[in-house]
XYZ file of C-alpha atoms in Angstrom:
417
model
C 0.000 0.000 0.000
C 1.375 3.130 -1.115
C 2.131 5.980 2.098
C 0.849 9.084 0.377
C -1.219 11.637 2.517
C -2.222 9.524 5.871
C -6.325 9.328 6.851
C -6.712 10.472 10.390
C -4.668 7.462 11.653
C -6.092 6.430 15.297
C -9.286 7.641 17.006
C -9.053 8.964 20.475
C -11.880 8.460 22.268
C -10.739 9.280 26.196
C -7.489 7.914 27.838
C -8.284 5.382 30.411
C -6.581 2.328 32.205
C -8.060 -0.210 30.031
C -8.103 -3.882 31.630
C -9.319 -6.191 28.693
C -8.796 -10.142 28.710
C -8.835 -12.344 25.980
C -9.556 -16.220 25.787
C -6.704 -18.610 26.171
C -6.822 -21.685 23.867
C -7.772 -24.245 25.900
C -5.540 -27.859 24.042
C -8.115 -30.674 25.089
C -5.997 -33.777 25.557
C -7.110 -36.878 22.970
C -7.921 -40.182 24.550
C -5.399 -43.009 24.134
C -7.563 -45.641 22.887
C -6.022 -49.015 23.437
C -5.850 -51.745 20.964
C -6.621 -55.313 21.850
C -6.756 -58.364 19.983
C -10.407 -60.229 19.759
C -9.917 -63.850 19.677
C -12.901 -65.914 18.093
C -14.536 -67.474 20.668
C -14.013 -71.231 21.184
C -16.878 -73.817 20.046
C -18.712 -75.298 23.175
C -19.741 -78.282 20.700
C -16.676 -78.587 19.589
C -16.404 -79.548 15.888
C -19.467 -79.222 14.023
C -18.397 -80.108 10.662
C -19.838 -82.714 8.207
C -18.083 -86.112 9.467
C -17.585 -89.052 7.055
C -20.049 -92.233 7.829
C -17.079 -94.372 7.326
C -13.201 -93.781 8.059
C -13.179 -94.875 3.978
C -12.409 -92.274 1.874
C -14.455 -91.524 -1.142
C -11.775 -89.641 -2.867
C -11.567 -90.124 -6.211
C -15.004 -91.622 -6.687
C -17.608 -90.396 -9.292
C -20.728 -88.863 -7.324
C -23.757 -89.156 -9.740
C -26.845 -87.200 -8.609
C -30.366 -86.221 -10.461
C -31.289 -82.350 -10.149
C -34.406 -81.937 -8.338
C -34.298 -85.818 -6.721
C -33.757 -86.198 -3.059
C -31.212 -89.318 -2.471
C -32.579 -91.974 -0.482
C -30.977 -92.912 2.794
C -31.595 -91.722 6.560
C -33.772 -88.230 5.384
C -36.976 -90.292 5.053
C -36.480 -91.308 8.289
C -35.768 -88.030 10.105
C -38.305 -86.656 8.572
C -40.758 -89.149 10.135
C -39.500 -89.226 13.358
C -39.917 -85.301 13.090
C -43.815 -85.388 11.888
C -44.306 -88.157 14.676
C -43.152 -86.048 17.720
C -44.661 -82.400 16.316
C -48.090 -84.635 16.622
C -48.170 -84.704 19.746
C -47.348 -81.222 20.968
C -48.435 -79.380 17.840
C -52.008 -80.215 18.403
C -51.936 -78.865 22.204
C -50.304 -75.851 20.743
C -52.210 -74.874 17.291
C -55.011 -73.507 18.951
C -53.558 -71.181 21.717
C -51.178 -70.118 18.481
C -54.360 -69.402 16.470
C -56.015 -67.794 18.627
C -52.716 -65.444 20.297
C -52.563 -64.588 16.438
C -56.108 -63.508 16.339
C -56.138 -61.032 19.148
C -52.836 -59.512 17.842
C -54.439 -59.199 14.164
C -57.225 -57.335 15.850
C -55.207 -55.177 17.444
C -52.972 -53.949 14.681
C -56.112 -53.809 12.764
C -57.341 -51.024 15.579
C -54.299 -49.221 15.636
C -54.077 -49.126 11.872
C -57.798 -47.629 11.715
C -56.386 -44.975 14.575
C -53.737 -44.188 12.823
C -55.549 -44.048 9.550
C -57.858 -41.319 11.029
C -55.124 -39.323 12.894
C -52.877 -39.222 9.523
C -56.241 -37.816 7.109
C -57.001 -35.044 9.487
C -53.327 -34.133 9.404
C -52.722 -34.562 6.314
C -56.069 -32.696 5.150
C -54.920 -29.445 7.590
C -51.021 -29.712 5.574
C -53.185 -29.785 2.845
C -55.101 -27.109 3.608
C -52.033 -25.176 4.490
C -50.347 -25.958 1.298
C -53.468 -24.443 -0.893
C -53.273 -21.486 0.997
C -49.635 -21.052 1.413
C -49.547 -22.100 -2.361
C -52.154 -19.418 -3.370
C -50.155 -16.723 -1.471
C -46.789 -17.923 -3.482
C -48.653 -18.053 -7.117
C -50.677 -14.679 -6.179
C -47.071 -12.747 -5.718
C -44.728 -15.059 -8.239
C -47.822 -13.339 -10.588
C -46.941 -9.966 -9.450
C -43.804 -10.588 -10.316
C -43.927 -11.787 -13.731
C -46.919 -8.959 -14.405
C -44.289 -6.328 -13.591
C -40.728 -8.365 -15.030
C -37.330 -6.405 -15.113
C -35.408 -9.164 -15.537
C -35.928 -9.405 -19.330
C -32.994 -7.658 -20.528
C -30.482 -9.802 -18.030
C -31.998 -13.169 -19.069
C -28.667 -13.870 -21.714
C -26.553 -12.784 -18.519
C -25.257 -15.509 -16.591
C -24.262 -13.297 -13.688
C -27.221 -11.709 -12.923
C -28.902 -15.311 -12.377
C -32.233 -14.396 -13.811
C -33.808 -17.437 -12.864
C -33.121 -17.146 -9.133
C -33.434 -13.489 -8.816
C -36.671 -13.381 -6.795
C -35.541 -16.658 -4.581
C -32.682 -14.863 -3.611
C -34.740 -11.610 -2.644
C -37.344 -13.810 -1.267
C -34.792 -15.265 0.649
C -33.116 -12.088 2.184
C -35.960 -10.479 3.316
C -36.607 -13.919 5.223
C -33.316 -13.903 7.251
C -32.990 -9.960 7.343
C -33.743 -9.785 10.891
C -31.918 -12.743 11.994
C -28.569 -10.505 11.203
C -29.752 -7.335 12.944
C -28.396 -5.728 15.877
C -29.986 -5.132 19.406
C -31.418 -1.933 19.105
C -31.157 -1.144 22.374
C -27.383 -2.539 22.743
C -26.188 1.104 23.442
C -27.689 1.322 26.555
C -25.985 -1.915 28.040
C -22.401 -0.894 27.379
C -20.900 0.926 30.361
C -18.123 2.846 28.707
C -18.766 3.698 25.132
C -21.705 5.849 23.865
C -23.537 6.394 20.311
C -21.244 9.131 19.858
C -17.666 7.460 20.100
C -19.673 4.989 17.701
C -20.434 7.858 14.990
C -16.467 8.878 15.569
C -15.394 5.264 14.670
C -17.625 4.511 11.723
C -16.853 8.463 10.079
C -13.281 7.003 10.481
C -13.941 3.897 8.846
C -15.447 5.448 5.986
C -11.974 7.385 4.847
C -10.464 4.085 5.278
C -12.426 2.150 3.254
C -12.194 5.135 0.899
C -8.203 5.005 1.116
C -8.313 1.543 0.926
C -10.476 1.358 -2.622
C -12.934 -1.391 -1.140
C -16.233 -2.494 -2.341
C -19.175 -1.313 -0.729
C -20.155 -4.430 0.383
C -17.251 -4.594 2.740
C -18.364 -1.272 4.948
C -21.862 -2.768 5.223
C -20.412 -5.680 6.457
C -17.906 -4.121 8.459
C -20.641 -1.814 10.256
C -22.852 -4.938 10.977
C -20.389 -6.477 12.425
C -19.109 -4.195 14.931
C -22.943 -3.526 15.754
C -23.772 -7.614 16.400
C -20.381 -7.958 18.210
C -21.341 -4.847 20.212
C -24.665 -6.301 21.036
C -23.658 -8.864 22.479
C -20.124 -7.800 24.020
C -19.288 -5.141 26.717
C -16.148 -3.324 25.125
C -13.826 -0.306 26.723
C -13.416 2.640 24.987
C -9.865 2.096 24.389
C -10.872 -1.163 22.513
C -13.128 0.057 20.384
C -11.302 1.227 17.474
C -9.477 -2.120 17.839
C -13.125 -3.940 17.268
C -13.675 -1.848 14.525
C -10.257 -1.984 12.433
C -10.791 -5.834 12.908
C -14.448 -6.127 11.789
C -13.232 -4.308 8.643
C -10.538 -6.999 8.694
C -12.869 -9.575 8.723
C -15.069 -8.288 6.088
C -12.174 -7.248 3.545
C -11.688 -10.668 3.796
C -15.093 -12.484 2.909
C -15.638 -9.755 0.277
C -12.439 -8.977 -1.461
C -10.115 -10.746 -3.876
C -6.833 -9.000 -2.351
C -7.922 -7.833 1.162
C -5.694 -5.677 2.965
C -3.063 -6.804 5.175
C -2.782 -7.058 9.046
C 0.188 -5.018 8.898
C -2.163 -2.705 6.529
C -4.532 -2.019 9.705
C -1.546 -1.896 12.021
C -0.178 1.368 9.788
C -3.718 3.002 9.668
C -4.095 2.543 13.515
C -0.494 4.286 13.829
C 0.682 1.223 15.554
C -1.695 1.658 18.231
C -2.477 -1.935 18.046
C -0.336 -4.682 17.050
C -0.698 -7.414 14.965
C -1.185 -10.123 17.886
C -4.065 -7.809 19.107
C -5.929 -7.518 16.036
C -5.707 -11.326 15.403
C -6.617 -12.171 18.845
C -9.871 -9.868 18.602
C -10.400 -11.608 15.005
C -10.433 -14.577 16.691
C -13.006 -13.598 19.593
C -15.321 -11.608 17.606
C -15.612 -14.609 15.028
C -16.196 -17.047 17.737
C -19.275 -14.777 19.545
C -20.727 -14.374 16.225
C -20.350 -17.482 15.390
C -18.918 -17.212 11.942
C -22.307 -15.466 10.964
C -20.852 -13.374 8.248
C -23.821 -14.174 4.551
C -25.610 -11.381 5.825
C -28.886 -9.196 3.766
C -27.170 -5.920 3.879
C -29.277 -2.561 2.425
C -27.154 -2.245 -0.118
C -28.592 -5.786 -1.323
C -32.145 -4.598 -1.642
C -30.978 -1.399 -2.760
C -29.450 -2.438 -6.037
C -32.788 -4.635 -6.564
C -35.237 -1.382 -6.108
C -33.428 1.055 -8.147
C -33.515 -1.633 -10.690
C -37.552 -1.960 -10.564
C -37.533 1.774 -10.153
C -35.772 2.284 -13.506
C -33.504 5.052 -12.017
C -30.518 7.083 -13.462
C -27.157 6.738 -12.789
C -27.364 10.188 -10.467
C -29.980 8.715 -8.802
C -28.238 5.533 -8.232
C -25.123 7.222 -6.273
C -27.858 9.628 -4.628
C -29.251 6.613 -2.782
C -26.566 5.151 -2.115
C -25.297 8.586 -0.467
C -28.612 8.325 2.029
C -27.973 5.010 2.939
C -24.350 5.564 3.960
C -25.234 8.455 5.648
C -27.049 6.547 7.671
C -24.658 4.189 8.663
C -23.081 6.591 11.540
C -26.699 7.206 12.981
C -27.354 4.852 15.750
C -31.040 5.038 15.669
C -31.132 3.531 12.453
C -30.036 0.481 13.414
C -33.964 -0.740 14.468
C -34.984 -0.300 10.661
C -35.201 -3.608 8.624
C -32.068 -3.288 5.592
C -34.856 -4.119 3.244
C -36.969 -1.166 4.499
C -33.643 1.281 4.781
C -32.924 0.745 0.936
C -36.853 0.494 0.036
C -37.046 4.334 1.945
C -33.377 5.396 0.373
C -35.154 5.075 -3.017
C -38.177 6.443 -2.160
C -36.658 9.392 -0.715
C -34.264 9.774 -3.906
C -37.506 9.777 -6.071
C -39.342 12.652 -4.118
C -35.609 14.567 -4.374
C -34.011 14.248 -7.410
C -35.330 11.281 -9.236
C -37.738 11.261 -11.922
C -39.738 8.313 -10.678
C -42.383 7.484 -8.306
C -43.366 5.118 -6.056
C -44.941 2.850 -8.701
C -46.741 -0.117 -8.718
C -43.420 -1.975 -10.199
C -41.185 -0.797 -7.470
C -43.990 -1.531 -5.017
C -44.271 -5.142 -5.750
C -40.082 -6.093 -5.914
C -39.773 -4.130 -2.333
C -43.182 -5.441 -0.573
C -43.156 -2.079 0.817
C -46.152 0.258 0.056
C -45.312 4.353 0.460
C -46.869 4.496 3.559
C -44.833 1.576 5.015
C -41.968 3.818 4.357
C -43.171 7.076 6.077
C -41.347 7.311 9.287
C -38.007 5.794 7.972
C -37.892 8.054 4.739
C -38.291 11.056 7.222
C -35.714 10.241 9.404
C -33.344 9.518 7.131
C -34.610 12.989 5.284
C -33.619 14.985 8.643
C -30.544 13.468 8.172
C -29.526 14.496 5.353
C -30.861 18.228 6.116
C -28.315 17.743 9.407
C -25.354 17.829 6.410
C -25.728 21.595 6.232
C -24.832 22.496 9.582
C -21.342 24.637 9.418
C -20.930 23.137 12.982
C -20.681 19.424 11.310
C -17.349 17.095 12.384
C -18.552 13.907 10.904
C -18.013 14.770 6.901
C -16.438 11.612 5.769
C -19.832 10.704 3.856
C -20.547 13.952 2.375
C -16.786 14.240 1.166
C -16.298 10.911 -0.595
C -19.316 11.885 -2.257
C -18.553 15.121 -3.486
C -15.587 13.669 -5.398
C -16.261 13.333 -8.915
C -16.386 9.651 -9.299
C -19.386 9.326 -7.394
C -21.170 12.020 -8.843
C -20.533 14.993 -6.807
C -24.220 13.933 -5.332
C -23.640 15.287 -1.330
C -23.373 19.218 -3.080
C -27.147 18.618 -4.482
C -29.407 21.299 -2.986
C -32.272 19.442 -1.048
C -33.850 22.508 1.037
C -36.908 22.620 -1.218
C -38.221 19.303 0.688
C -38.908 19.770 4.296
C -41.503 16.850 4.804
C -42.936 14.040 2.581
């Protein structure tokens, strides 16, 4: 990585006696399994093999047999010794047998004819179920191929036109699953929403310096927020947490993630590289390697799609949503419904679109669903005016001319939607 001018290298939040302890490894000792030989256990009968009638041997002499003709000799007799004694106690037995046999066919014949009526009124409610749950699934796969924008991409194997909706479907299923506590804040007894607004404006000009893809500070800033949910951190940790969450990230969404050493120069050796691996380490193990997350920027690229926008509205959304990231009270706002209201918003400010029909039925979200979000995220935005404003790192990346210049569009004429 090339040292030209430095990003603000480590973020101060208040100099404290920090006491933090990681996890030793903990080497759990195999079992020695001993090996012993199993000998084949001797014959109480000794040997049972067929014995010659005579100590004669036959060796050499010509057996002649007829298929499907029993030989003559001592079977005829066996066999009538056999019949003789099963007389005797077969007759005493055949008619407990018969009738043991009879109770126990009526009896699996009642619990068949249970069964049999248990099994058709469950299987007539999962059928029941099915119709309905099937109607529901027709009624909106109809939606979707009423209002199809998928037509163009069909001849593009990356944009996996034939999964499209699965994979949306999908997302918006396990959306929440990968959200934060929104009320993790007020559990952690030495950091605040503001030091959290410092770190994330920080982590913005490095992912800018950095040239990562914006999939990697979505995932970064979901990480830090699930880790923080669900670990108490000190203050003089928390850049370390975040630093390593972008770490983690760079490294499920990038082909040539940056290095260790890369983090260790941004941080100005404030931590070192045993400390950022060790909090790797922890932070993967509480989140239990949870890292295929639905991110807004997800949905986002499918509703600007069904709302047919420009390119300037494009990078105007996508300037909402990452001014967003920094708020802490947007955290309690589904990703789905964050990119659903980015768009909205960008149509009421300066796209040429509306809230059609089309865009209504790929985001599930009518306007109205989208009322309180869009306006919070609209009194955000306003907040970028304020001479008094510290946290620019949004509103500079983009002002640069690669991303459309988009943060120096004049948005006073909207005050409410």
């Amino acid at each position: 990585m090339q040292r030209g001018r430095k990003v603000p290298v480590q973020v101060v939040f208040q100099d404290e006696n920090c006491s933090s302890s990681c996890p030793s490894d903990t080497n759990i000792p195999c079992n020695n399994r001993s090996s012993a030989f199993v000998t084949a256990p001797k014959r109480a009968l000794g040997d049972i093999t067929n014995v010659a009638k005579s100590e004669k041997s036959n060796v050499g002499k010509k057996v002649s047999f007829k298929v499907g003709q029993q030989e003559k000799g001592d079977y005829t007799a066996v066999e009538k010794q056999a019949a003789e004694s099963s007389k005797s106690s077969g007759s005493s037995q055949n008619k407990n047998t018969t009738q043991t046999c009879s109770q126990f066919s009526q009896f699996v014949s009642k619990l068949d004819q249970d069964f049999l009526k248990k099994s058709s009124r469950v299987a007539k409610k999962i059928l029941e179920q099915s119709k309905d749950n099937l109607k529901v699934t027709i009624d909106s796969f109809a939606d979707l191929a009423l209002h199809d924008i998928d037509s163009s991409d069909r001849h593009d194997p990356q944009q996996v036109v034939a999964y499209v909706n699965r994979i949306i479907a999908n997302h918006r299923r396990i959306e929440r699953k990968f959200m934060p506590d929104p009320q993790y804040m007020m559990e952690q007894p030495d950091i605040n929403e503001r030091m959290r607004a410092i770190l994330i404006d920080w982590l913005v000009d490095v992912h800018l310096k950095f040239k990562l893809l914006p999939e990697t500070l979505y995932l970064t800033v979901n990480l830090i927020d699930r880790f923080l949910s669900l670990q108490h951190i000190t203050r003089q940790k928390l850049q370390l947490v975040g630093v390593t969450a972008m770490l983690i990230a760079s490294k499920y969404e990038e082909i040539y993630p940056p290095e260790v050493r890369d983090f260790e120069y941004i941080t100005d050796k404030a931590y070192n590289k045993e400390e950022i691996l060790s909090m790797e380490a922890i932070m993967l193990n509480i989140l239990k390697f949870d890292l295929t997350i639905a991110s807004s920027l997800n949905f986002l690229t499918r509703f600007l799609k069904a709302a047919d926008a420009d390119k300037q509205s494009m990078l105007f959304a996508n300037y909402l949503l990452e001014l967003c990231l920094s708020h802490y009270k947007m955290i309690r706002y589904e990703p789905s419904r964050m990119a659903a209201s980015a768009v909205y918003l960008t149509g009421k400010l300066v796209g040429r679109f509306e809230w059609s029909d089309k865009t209504r039925t790929h985001s599930n979200y009518a306007a109205t669903d989208l009322k309180t979000c869009s306006e919070e995220m609209l009194s955000i935005l306003h907040s970028q005016n304020d001479p008094n404003l510290h946290l620019t790192a949004v509103k500079r990346k983009y002002s640069l001319q690669k991303f459309g210049e988009v943060s120096k569009i004049s948005v006073d004429c909207l005050e409410t939607l």
